[in-house]
Amino acid sequence: MRIEVNGTPRDIAATTVADALTELGWAEARVATALNGDFVPSGARGTQALREGDRLEVLAPMQGG
């Protein structure tokens, strides 16, 4: 299916947010996720379904001062 990941169209086989993170190489990363503008907690990623045309944002925490 085709979804948008961080503003870039991507074709993926994943059907959940957790599977998408694995497929995209972020399985072990500490990231925040949002689907279509709504925050998805890490505990809900395995059951949060993806649909054609969804917008997934994956954000890594930044350190700074």
mmCIF file of N, CA and C in Angstrom:
data_model
loop_
_atom_site.group_PDB
_atom_site.id
_atom_site.type_symbol
_atom_site.label_atom_id
_atom_site.label_comp_id
_atom_site.label_asym_id
_atom_site.label_seq_id
_atom_site.Cartn_x
_atom_site.Cartn_y
_atom_site.Cartn_z
ATOM 1 N N MET A 1 0.854 -1.175 0.000
ATOM 2 C CA MET A 1 0.000 0.000 0.000
ATOM 3 C C MET A 1 0.894 1.231 0.000
ATOM 4 N N ARG A 2 0.362 2.327 -0.444
ATOM 5 C CA ARG A 2 1.118 3.583 -0.481
ATOM 6 C C ARG A 2 0.635 4.485 0.647
ATOM 7 N N ILE A 3 1.599 4.889 1.495
ATOM 8 C CA ILE A 3 1.334 5.861 2.549
ATOM 9 C C ILE A 3 2.393 6.953 2.446
ATOM 10 N N GLU A 4 2.217 7.996 3.208
ATOM 11 C CA GLU A 4 3.205 9.068 3.270
ATOM 12 C C GLU A 4 3.933 8.943 4.597
ATOM 13 N N VAL A 5 5.265 8.865 4.545
ATOM 14 C CA VAL A 5 6.079 8.756 5.752
ATOM 15 C C VAL A 5 6.961 10.000 5.826
ATOM 16 N N ASN A 6 6.737 10.792 6.844
ATOM 17 C CA ASN A 6 7.486 12.038 7.022
ATOM 18 C C ASN A 6 7.476 12.882 5.748
ATOM 19 N N GLY A 7 6.328 12.934 5.099
ATOM 20 C CA GLY A 7 6.160 13.771 3.930
ATOM 21 C C GLY A 7 6.574 13.155 2.607
ATOM 22 N N THR A 8 7.064 11.896 2.638
ATOM 23 C CA THR A 8 7.524 11.229 1.424
ATOM 24 C C THR A 8 6.641 10.025 1.123
ATOM 25 N N PRO A 9 6.090 9.930 -0.081
ATOM 26 C CA PRO A 9 5.288 8.751 -0.431
ATOM 27 C C PRO A 9 6.147 7.491 -0.398
ATOM 28 N N ARG A 10 5.616 6.433 0.223
ATOM 29 C CA ARG A 10 6.342 5.161 0.323
ATOM 30 C C ARG A 10 5.371 4.016 0.069
ATOM 31 N N ASP A 11 5.847 3.000 -0.615
ATOM 32 C CA ASP A 11 5.088 1.763 -0.778
ATOM 33 C C ASP A 11 5.567 0.792 0.282
ATOM 34 N N ILE A 12 4.640 0.303 1.107
ATOM 35 C CA ILE A 12 5.001 -0.628 2.180
ATOM 36 C C ILE A 12 4.036 -1.805 2.190
ATOM 37 N N ALA A 13 4.486 -2.906 2.786
ATOM 38 C CA ALA A 13 3.639 -4.088 2.941
ATOM 39 C C ALA A 13 2.982 -4.116 4.319
ATOM 40 N N ALA A 14 3.503 -3.335 5.260
ATOM 41 C CA ALA A 14 3.017 -3.334 6.639
ATOM 42 C C ALA A 14 1.548 -2.942 6.720
ATOM 43 N N THR A 15 0.864 -3.500 7.711
ATOM 44 C CA THR A 15 -0.547 -3.181 7.921
ATOM 45 C C THR A 15 -0.804 -2.490 9.256
ATOM 46 N N THR A 16 0.237 -2.384 10.107
ATOM 47 C CA THR A 16 0.120 -1.660 11.374
ATOM 48 C C THR A 16 1.287 -0.687 11.500
ATOM 49 N N VAL A 17 1.164 0.257 12.409
ATOM 50 C CA VAL A 17 2.239 1.217 12.639
ATOM 51 C C VAL A 17 3.495 0.480 13.096
ATOM 52 N N ALA A 18 3.370 -0.492 13.999
ATOM 53 C CA ALA A 18 4.534 -1.233 14.479
ATOM 54 C C ALA A 18 5.230 -1.960 13.335
ATOM 55 N N ASP A 19 4.465 -2.606 12.479
ATOM 56 C CA ASP A 19 5.052 -3.307 11.335
ATOM 57 C C ASP A 19 5.731 -2.325 10.382
ATOM 58 N N ALA A 20 5.147 -1.145 10.214
ATOM 59 C CA ALA A 20 5.750 -0.135 9.346
ATOM 60 C C ALA A 20 7.088 0.327 9.912
ATOM 61 N N LEU A 21 7.157 0.536 11.221
ATOM 62 C CA LEU A 21 8.421 0.940 11.834
ATOM 63 C C LEU A 21 9.489 -0.120 11.611
ATOM 64 N N THR A 22 9.116 -1.385 11.726
ATOM 65 C CA THR A 22 10.065 -2.468 11.471
ATOM 66 C C THR A 22 10.507 -2.457 10.015
ATOM 67 N N GLU A 23 9.562 -2.382 9.114
ATOM 68 C CA GLU A 23 9.866 -2.390 7.685
ATOM 69 C C GLU A 23 10.746 -1.209 7.275
ATOM 70 N N LEU A 24 10.551 -0.077 7.915
ATOM 71 C CA LEU A 24 11.291 1.127 7.570
ATOM 72 C C LEU A 24 12.607 1.269 8.338
ATOM 73 N N GLY A 25 12.921 0.297 9.191
ATOM 74 C CA GLY A 25 14.197 0.300 9.890
ATOM 75 C C GLY A 25 14.220 1.017 11.220
ATOM 76 N N TRP A 26 13.050 1.308 11.770
ATOM 77 C CA TRP A 26 12.961 2.013 13.047
ATOM 78 C C TRP A 26 12.441 1.127 14.178
ATOM 79 N N ALA A 27 12.531 -0.172 14.048
ATOM 80 C CA ALA A 27 11.949 -1.085 15.034
ATOM 81 C C ALA A 27 12.530 -0.876 16.430
ATOM 82 N N GLU A 28 13.826 -0.647 16.524
ATOM 83 C CA GLU A 28 14.476 -0.521 17.829
ATOM 84 C C GLU A 28 14.690 0.931 18.247
ATOM 85 N N ALA A 29 14.319 1.852 17.394
ATOM 86 C CA ALA A 29 14.547 3.270 17.681
ATOM 87 C C ALA A 29 13.534 3.803 18.686
ATOM 88 N N ARG A 30 13.980 4.750 19.486
ATOM 89 C CA ARG A 30 13.074 5.441 20.409
ATOM 90 C C ARG A 30 12.513 6.636 19.667
ATOM 91 N N VAL A 31 11.295 6.489 19.209
ATOM 92 C CA VAL A 31 10.673 7.526 18.380
ATOM 93 C C VAL A 31 9.251 7.796 18.865
ATOM 94 N N ALA A 32 8.733 8.944 18.458
ATOM 95 C CA ALA A 32 7.326 9.276 18.650
ATOM 96 C C ALA A 32 6.650 9.099 17.295
ATOM 97 N N THR A 33 5.401 8.666 17.316
ATOM 98 C CA THR A 33 4.686 8.453 16.065
ATOM 99 C C THR A 33 3.345 9.173 16.079
ATOM 100 N N ALA A 34 2.954 9.623 14.889
ATOM 101 C CA ALA A 34 1.640 10.232 14.698
ATOM 102 C C ALA A 34 1.080 9.692 13.390
ATOM 103 N N LEU A 35 -0.194 9.386 13.402
ATOM 104 C CA LEU A 35 -0.873 8.891 12.212
ATOM 105 C C LEU A 35 -1.980 9.871 11.860
ATOM 106 N N ASN A 36 -1.875 10.452 10.691
ATOM 107 C CA ASN A 36 -2.852 11.449 10.236
ATOM 108 C C ASN A 36 -3.023 12.582 11.249
ATOM 109 N N GLY A 37 -1.901 12.954 11.883
ATOM 110 C CA GLY A 37 -1.907 14.070 12.816
ATOM 111 C C GLY A 37 -2.235 13.727 14.248
ATOM 112 N N ASP A 38 -2.571 12.466 14.531
ATOM 113 C CA ASP A 38 -2.906 12.047 15.892
ATOM 114 C C ASP A 38 -1.778 11.207 16.482
ATOM 115 N N PHE A 39 -1.344 11.560 17.692
ATOM 116 C CA PHE A 39 -0.290 10.831 18.386
ATOM 117 C C PHE A 39 -0.683 9.364 18.562
ATOM 118 N N VAL A 40 0.268 8.455 18.308
ATOM 119 C CA VAL A 40 0.055 7.017 18.520
ATOM 120 C C VAL A 40 1.043 6.565 19.588
ATOM 121 N N PRO A 41 0.581 6.242 20.797
ATOM 122 C CA PRO A 41 1.484 5.788 21.852
ATOM 123 C C PRO A 41 2.163 4.480 21.457
ATOM 124 N N SER A 42 3.351 4.248 21.985
ATOM 125 C CA SER A 42 4.107 3.047 21.612
ATOM 126 C C SER A 42 3.317 1.771 21.891
ATOM 127 N N GLY A 43 2.543 1.745 22.954
ATOM 128 C CA GLY A 43 1.756 0.557 23.280
ATOM 129 C C GLY A 43 0.615 0.272 22.321
ATOM 130 N N ALA A 44 0.239 1.248 21.521
ATOM 131 C CA ALA A 44 -0.882 1.080 20.581
ATOM 132 C C ALA A 44 -0.424 0.829 19.145
ATOM 133 N N ARG A 45 0.869 0.890 18.910
ATOM 134 C CA ARG A 45 1.366 0.758 17.542
ATOM 135 C C ARG A 45 1.075 -0.597 16.910
ATOM 136 N N GLY A 46 1.071 -1.655 17.717
ATOM 137 C CA GLY A 46 0.834 -2.996 17.196
ATOM 138 C C GLY A 46 -0.589 -3.238 16.735
ATOM 139 N N THR A 47 -1.518 -2.443 17.224
ATOM 140 C CA THR A 47 -2.922 -2.625 16.848
ATOM 141 C C THR A 47 -3.452 -1.481 15.987
ATOM 142 N N GLN A 48 -2.645 -0.427 15.815
ATOM 143 C CA GLN A 48 -3.079 0.715 14.999
ATOM 144 C C GLN A 48 -2.924 0.378 13.525
ATOM 145 N N ALA A 49 -4.041 0.160 12.859
ATOM 146 C CA ALA A 49 -4.035 -0.240 11.446
ATOM 147 C C ALA A 49 -3.648 0.927 10.542
ATOM 148 N N LEU A 50 -2.997 0.578 9.449
ATOM 149 C CA LEU A 50 -2.679 1.541 8.396
ATOM 150 C C LEU A 50 -3.614 1.321 7.229
ATOM 151 N N ARG A 51 -3.929 2.411 6.543
ATOM 152 C CA ARG A 51 -4.786 2.348 5.356
ATOM 153 C C ARG A 51 -4.128 3.130 4.229
ATOM 154 N N GLU A 52 -4.470 2.767 3.031
ATOM 155 C CA GLU A 52 -3.969 3.464 1.847
ATOM 156 C C GLU A 52 -4.132 4.970 2.016
ATOM 157 N N GLY A 53 -3.055 5.714 1.757
ATOM 158 C CA GLY A 53 -3.109 7.165 1.819
ATOM 159 C C GLY A 53 -2.861 7.769 3.180
ATOM 160 N N ASP A 54 -2.662 6.938 4.227
ATOM 161 C CA ASP A 54 -2.387 7.472 5.559
ATOM 162 C C ASP A 54 -1.093 8.282 5.564
ATOM 163 N N ARG A 55 -0.998 9.200 6.534
ATOM 164 C CA ARG A 55 0.208 10.006 6.740
ATOM 165 C C ARG A 55 0.820 9.620 8.082
ATOM 166 N N LEU A 56 1.999 8.999 8.038
ATOM 167 C CA LEU A 56 2.712 8.569 9.234
ATOM 168 C C LEU A 56 3.894 9.502 9.462
ATOM 169 N N GLU A 57 3.978 10.048 10.668
ATOM 170 C CA GLU A 57 5.117 10.872 11.058
ATOM 171 C C GLU A 57 5.899 10.117 12.118
ATOM 172 N N VAL A 58 7.202 10.048 11.928
ATOM 173 C CA VAL A 58 8.091 9.378 12.871
ATOM 174 C C VAL A 58 9.125 10.407 13.299
ATOM 175 N N LEU A 59 9.155 10.714 14.599
ATOM 176 C CA LEU A 59 10.023 11.766 15.109
ATOM 177 C C LEU A 59 10.936 11.228 16.178
ATOM 178 N N ALA A 60 12.244 11.508 16.035
ATOM 179 C CA ALA A 60 13.211 11.114 17.046
ATOM 180 C C ALA A 60 13.427 12.290 17.998
ATOM 181 N N PRO A 61 13.542 11.986 19.292
ATOM 182 C CA PRO A 61 13.790 13.075 20.242
ATOM 183 C C PRO A 61 15.167 13.699 19.983
ATOM 184 N N MET A 62 15.228 15.007 20.184
ATOM 185 C CA MET A 62 16.491 15.719 19.978
ATOM 186 C C MET A 62 16.985 16.253 21.306
ATOM 187 N N GLN A 63 18.303 16.253 21.452
ATOM 188 C CA GLN A 63 18.900 16.834 22.635
ATOM 189 C C GLN A 63 19.505 18.169 22.259
ATOM 190 N N GLY A 64 19.521 19.026 23.190
ATOM 191 C CA GLY A 64 20.117 20.339 22.908
ATOM 192 C C GLY A 64 20.024 21.232 24.109
ATOM 193 N N GLY A 65 20.515 22.414 23.923
ATOM 194 C CA GLY A 65 20.517 23.293 25.067
ATOM 195 C C GLY A 65 20.124 24.646 24.766
#
